Short mmCIF file of C-alpha atoms in Angstrom, two decimals:
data_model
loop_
_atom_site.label_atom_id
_atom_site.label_comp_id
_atom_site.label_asym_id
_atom_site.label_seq_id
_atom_site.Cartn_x
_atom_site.Cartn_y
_atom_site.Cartn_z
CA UNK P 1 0.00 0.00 0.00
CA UNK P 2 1.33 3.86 -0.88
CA UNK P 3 0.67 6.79 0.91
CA UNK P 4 -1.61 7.42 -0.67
CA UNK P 5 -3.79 4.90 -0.15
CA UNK P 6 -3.62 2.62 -3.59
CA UNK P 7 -1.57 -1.12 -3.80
CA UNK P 8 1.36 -2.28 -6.00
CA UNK P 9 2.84 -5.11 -7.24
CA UNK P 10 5.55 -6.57 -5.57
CA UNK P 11 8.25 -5.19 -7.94
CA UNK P 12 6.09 -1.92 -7.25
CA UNK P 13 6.49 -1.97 -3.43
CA UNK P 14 9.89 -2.95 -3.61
CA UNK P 15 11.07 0.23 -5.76
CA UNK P 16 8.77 2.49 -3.88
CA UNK P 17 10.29 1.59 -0.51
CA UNK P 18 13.59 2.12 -1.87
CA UNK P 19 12.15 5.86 -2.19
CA UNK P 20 12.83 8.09 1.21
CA UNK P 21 9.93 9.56 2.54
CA UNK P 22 10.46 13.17 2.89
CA UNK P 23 9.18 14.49 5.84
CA UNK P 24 7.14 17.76 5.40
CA UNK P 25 7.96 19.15 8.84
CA UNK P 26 11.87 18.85 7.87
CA UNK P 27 10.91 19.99 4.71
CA UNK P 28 9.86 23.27 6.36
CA UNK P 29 13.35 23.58 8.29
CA UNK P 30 14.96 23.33 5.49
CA UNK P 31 13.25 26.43 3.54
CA UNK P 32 13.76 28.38 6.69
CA UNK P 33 17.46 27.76 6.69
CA UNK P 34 17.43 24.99 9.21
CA UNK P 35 20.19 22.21 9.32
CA UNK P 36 17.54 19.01 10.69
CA UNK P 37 16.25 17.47 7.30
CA UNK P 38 17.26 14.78 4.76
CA UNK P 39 18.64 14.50 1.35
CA UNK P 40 15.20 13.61 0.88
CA UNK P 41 13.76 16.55 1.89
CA UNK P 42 15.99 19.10 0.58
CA UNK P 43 15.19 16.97 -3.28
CA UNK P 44 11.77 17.01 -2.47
CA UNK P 45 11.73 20.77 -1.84
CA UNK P 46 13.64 21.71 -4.93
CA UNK P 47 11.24 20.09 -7.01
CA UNK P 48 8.35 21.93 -5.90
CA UNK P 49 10.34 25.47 -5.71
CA UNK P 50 10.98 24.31 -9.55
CA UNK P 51 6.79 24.26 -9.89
CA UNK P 52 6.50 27.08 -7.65
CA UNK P 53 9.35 29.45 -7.16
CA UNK P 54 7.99 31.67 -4.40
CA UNK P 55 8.15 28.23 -2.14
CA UNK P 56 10.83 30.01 0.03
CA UNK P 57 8.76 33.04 0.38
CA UNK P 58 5.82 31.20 1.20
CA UNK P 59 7.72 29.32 4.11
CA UNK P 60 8.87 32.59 5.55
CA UNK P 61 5.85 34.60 4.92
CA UNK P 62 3.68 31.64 7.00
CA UNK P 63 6.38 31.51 9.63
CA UNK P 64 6.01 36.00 9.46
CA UNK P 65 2.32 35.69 10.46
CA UNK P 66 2.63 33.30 12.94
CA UNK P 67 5.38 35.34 14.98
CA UNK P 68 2.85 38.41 14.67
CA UNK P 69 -0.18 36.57 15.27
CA UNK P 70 1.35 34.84 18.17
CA UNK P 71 3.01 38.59 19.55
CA UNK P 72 -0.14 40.13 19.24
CA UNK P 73 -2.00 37.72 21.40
CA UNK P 74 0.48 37.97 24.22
CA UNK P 75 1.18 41.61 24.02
CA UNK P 76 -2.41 42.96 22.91
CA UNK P 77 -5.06 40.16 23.59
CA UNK P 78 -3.02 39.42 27.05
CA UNK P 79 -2.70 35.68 26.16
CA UNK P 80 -0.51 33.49 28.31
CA UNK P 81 -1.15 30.17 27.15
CA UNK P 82 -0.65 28.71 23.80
CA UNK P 83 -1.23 25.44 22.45
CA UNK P 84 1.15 25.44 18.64
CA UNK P 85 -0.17 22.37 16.81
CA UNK P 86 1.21 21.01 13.81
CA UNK P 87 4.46 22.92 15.14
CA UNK P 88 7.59 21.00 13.00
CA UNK P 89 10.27 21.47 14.44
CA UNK P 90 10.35 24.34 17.83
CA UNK P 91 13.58 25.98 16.41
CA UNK P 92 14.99 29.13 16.91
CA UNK P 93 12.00 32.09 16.94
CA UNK P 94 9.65 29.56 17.07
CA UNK P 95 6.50 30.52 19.84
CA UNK P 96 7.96 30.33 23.60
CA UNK P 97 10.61 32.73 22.02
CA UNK P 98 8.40 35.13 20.50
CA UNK P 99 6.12 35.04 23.32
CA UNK P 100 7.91 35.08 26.27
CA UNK P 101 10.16 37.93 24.96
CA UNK P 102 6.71 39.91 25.68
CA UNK P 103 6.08 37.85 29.02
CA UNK P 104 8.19 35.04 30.71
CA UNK P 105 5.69 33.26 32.22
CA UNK P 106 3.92 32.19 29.04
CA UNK P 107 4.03 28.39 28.64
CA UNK P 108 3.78 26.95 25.49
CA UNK P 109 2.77 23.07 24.38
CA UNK P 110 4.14 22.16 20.94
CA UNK P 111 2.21 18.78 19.15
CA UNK P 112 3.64 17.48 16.38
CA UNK P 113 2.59 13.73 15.07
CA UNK P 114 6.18 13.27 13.17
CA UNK P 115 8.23 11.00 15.44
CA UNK P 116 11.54 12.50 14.79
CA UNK P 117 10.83 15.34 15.14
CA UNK P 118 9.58 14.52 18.55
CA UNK P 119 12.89 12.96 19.27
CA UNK P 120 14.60 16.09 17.74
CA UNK P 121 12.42 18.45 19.75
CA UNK P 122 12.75 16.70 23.34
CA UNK P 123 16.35 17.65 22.95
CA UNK P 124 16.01 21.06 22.24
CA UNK P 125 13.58 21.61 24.66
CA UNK P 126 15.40 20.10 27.21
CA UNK P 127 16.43 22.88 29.52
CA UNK P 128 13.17 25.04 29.28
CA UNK P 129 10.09 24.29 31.81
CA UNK P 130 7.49 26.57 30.73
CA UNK P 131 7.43 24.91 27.24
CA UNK P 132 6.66 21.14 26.33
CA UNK P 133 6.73 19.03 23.39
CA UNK P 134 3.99 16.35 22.76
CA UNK P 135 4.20 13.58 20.43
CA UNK P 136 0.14 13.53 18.89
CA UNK P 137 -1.94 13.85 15.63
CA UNK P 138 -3.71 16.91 14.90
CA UNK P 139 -6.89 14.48 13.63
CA UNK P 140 -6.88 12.64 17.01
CA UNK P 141 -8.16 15.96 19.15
CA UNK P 142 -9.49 13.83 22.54
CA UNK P 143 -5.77 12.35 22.40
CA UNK P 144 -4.11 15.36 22.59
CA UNK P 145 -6.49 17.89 24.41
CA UNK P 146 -6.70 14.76 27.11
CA UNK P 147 -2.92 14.72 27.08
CA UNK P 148 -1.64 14.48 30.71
CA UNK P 149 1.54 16.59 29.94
CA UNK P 150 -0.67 19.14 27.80
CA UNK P 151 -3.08 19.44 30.91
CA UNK P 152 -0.02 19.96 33.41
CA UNK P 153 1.07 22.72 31.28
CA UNK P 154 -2.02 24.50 30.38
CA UNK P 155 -5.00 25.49 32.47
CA UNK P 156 -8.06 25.01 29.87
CA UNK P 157 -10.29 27.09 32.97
CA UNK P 158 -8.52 29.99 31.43
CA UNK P 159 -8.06 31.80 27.63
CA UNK P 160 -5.93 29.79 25.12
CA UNK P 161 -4.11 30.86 21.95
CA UNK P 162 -4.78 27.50 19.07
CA UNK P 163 -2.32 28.06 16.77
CA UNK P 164 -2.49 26.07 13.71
CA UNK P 165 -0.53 27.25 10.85
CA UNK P 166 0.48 25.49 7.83
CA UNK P 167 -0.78 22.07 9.39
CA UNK P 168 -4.40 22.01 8.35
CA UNK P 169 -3.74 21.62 4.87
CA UNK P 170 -2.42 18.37 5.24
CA UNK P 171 -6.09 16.88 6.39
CA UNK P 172 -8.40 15.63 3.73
CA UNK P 173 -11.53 16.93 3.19
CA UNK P 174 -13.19 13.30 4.36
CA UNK P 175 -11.87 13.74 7.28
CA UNK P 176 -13.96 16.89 7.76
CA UNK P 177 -11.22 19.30 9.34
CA UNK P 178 -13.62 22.21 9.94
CA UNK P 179 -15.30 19.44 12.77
CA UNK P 180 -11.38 19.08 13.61
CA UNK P 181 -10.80 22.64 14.79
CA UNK P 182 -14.26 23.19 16.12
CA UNK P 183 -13.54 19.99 18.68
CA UNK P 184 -10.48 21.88 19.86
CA UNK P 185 -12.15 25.08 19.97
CA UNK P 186 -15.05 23.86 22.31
CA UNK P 187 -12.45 22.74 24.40
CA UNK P 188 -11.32 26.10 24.94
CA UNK P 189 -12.97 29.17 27.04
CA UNK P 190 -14.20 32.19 25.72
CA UNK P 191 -11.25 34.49 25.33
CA UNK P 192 -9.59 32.01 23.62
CA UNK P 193 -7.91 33.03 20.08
CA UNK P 194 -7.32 30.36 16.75
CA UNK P 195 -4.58 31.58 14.96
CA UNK P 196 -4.94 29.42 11.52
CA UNK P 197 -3.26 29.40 8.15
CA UNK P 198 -3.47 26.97 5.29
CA UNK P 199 -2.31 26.73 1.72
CA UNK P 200 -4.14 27.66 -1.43
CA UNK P 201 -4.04 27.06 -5.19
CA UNK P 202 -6.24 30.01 -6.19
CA UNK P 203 -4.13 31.89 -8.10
CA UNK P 204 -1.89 28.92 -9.41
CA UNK P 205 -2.39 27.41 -12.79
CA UNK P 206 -3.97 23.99 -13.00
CA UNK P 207 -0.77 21.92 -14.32
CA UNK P 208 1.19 23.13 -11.66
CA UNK P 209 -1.39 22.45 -8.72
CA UNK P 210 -1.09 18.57 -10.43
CA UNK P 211 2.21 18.39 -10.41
CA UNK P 212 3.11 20.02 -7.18
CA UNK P 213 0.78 17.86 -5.14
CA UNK P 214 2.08 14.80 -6.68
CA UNK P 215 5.48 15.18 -5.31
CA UNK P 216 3.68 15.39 -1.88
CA UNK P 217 2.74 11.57 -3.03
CA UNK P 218 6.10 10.38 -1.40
CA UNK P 219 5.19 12.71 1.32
CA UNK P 220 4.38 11.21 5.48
CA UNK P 221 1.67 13.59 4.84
CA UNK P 222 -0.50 14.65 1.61
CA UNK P 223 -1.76 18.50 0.67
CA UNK P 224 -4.78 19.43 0.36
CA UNK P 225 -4.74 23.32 -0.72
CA UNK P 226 -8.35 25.39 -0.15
CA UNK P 227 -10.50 28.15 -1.36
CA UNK P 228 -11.11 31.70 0.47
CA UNK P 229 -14.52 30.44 1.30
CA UNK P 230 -13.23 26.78 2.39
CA UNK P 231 -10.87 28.66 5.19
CA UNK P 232 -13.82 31.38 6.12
CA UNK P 233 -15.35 27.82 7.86
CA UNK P 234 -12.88 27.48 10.04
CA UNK P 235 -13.82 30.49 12.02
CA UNK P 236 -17.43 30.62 11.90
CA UNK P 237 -18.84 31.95 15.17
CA UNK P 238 -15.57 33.55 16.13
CA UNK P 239 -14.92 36.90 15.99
CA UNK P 240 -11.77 37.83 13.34
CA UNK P 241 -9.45 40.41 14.26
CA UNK P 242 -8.95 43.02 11.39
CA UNK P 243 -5.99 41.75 9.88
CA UNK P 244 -3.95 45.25 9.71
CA UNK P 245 -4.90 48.64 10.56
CA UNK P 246 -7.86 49.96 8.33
CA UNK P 247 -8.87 46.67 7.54
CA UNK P 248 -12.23 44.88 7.84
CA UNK P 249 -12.09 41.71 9.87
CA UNK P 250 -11.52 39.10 7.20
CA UNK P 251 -9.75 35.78 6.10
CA UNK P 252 -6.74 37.40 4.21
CA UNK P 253 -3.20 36.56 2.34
CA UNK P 254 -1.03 35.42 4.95
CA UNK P 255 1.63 38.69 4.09
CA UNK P 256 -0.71 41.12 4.85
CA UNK P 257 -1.77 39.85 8.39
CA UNK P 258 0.09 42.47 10.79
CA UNK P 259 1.62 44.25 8.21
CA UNK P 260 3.34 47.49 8.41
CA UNK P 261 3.13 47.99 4.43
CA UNK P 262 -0.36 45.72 3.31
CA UNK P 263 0.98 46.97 -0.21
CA UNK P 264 4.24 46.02 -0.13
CA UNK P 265 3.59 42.83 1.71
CA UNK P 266 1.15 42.03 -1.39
CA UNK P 267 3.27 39.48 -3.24
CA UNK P 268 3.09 36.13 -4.85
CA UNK P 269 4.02 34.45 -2.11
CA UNK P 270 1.45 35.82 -0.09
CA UNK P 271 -1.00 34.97 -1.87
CA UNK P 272 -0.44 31.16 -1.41
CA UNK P 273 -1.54 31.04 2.04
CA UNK P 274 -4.79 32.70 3.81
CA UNK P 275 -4.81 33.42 7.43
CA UNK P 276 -6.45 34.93 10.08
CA UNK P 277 -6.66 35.05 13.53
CA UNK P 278 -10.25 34.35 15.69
CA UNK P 279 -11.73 35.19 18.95
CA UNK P 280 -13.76 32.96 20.62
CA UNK P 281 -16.62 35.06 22.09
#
């Protein structure tokens, strides 16, 4: 069986296991510069930056908003608690530093379901006690919310920051992730925040949406890119925080969230990845 779900031959299996897996979280490091991924990974990212250029720029620009989205809800929403799922790899500037540069005592509990990057991310959290690692899968929520080292860390009596970005688009639509987030949401007190990002095709051309995603095919995880209006689910009922100032409270590119410059942060990019940021009323 492949990953993605259809058999082979013997000969088939045999050559396709001969095939390293690339791992998308290591993937990610290695965009932004990081040293913890595979010759697998680094060949697997080349090929898509040869589909889609801007692949760089996307991985910085999603790792941009969510050091301003996570900022703002410690220094403006007053948010000492966050819960980064789908986190990769908890390298440098990754939440507990962005956060607790604007308050020490924030505690932060990473969840990735990659299992070296657990053992990568035990190590190099080794030293700091207001910040945990857990090894779980976004699409298991009771597992993780139910978490005994989650629940030492976090007090769920009081508001939480969700922050899921660039993870969702890795769950298939049969697997309904708008029920997904809104199981870890009404987990969560009012005050709470979702801080969410996810991939799109929108303004990509057909051939290279194809051929892009198929490379994800020797992927542990596949990509499923969504529409404006596909994202907009994800925070029904919640109250979105105008992305910049003079903006309406929307779903926007993932560039223009906190910018300084909406105009100058308006590039291609950008426009790869819609985010927002939600308050749970």
């Amino acid at each position: 069986m492949s990953v993605d779900g259809t058999r082979h031959d013997d000969g088939d299996t045999a050559a396709a296991s001969a095939v390293p897996r690339m791992s998308v979280a290591r993937v990610y490091d290695y965009l932004l510069g990081g040293t913890d991924n595979s010759a697998a990974d680094r060949f697997a990212a080349e090929q898509i930056k040869a589909l889609f250029p801007e692949l760089e720029d996307w991985a910085w620009c999603n790792r941009g908003f969510h050091q301003r989205a996570a900022r703002w809800l410690a220094a403006e929403a007053g948010i000492t608690q966050f819960l980064d799922i789908g986190s990769g790899l908890p390298t440098q500037n990754n939440t507990h530093d962005v956060v607790q540069a604007v308050d020490p005592a924030c505690r932060v509990v990473y969840v990735d379901n990659d299992e070296q990057v657990a053992e990568q991310a035990h190590r190099l959290l080794s030293d700091t006690g207001r910040v945990s690692f857990v090894h779980g899968d976004l699409r298991k929520p009771d597992g993780i919310l139910a978490n005994p080292d989650v629940r030492a860390q976090l007090d769920f009596a009081q508001p939480i920051g969700l922050l899921m970005t660039a993870v969702i688009h890795f769950v298939a639509d049969e697997l309904d992730p708008w029920k997904l987030v809104g199981r870890y949401l009404d987990a969560l007190v009012p005050g709470s925040y979702l801080v969410l990002s996810q991939g799109t095709y929108d303004k990509q051309a057909p051939a290279t949406v194809e051929r892009a995603t198929a490379i994800y095919q020797n992927a542990n995880e596949q990509v499923y890119p969504r529409s404006k209006p596909d994202v907009e689910r994800f925070f029904a009922g919640l109250q979105i925080v105008p992305p910049y100032d003079g903006a309406k409270p929307d779903v926007t590119f993932g560039g223009l969230w906190g910018a300084e410059d909406p105009e100058v942060a308006d590039d291609d990019a950008s426009r790869a990845l819609y985010a927002a940021v939600g308050r749970k009323p």
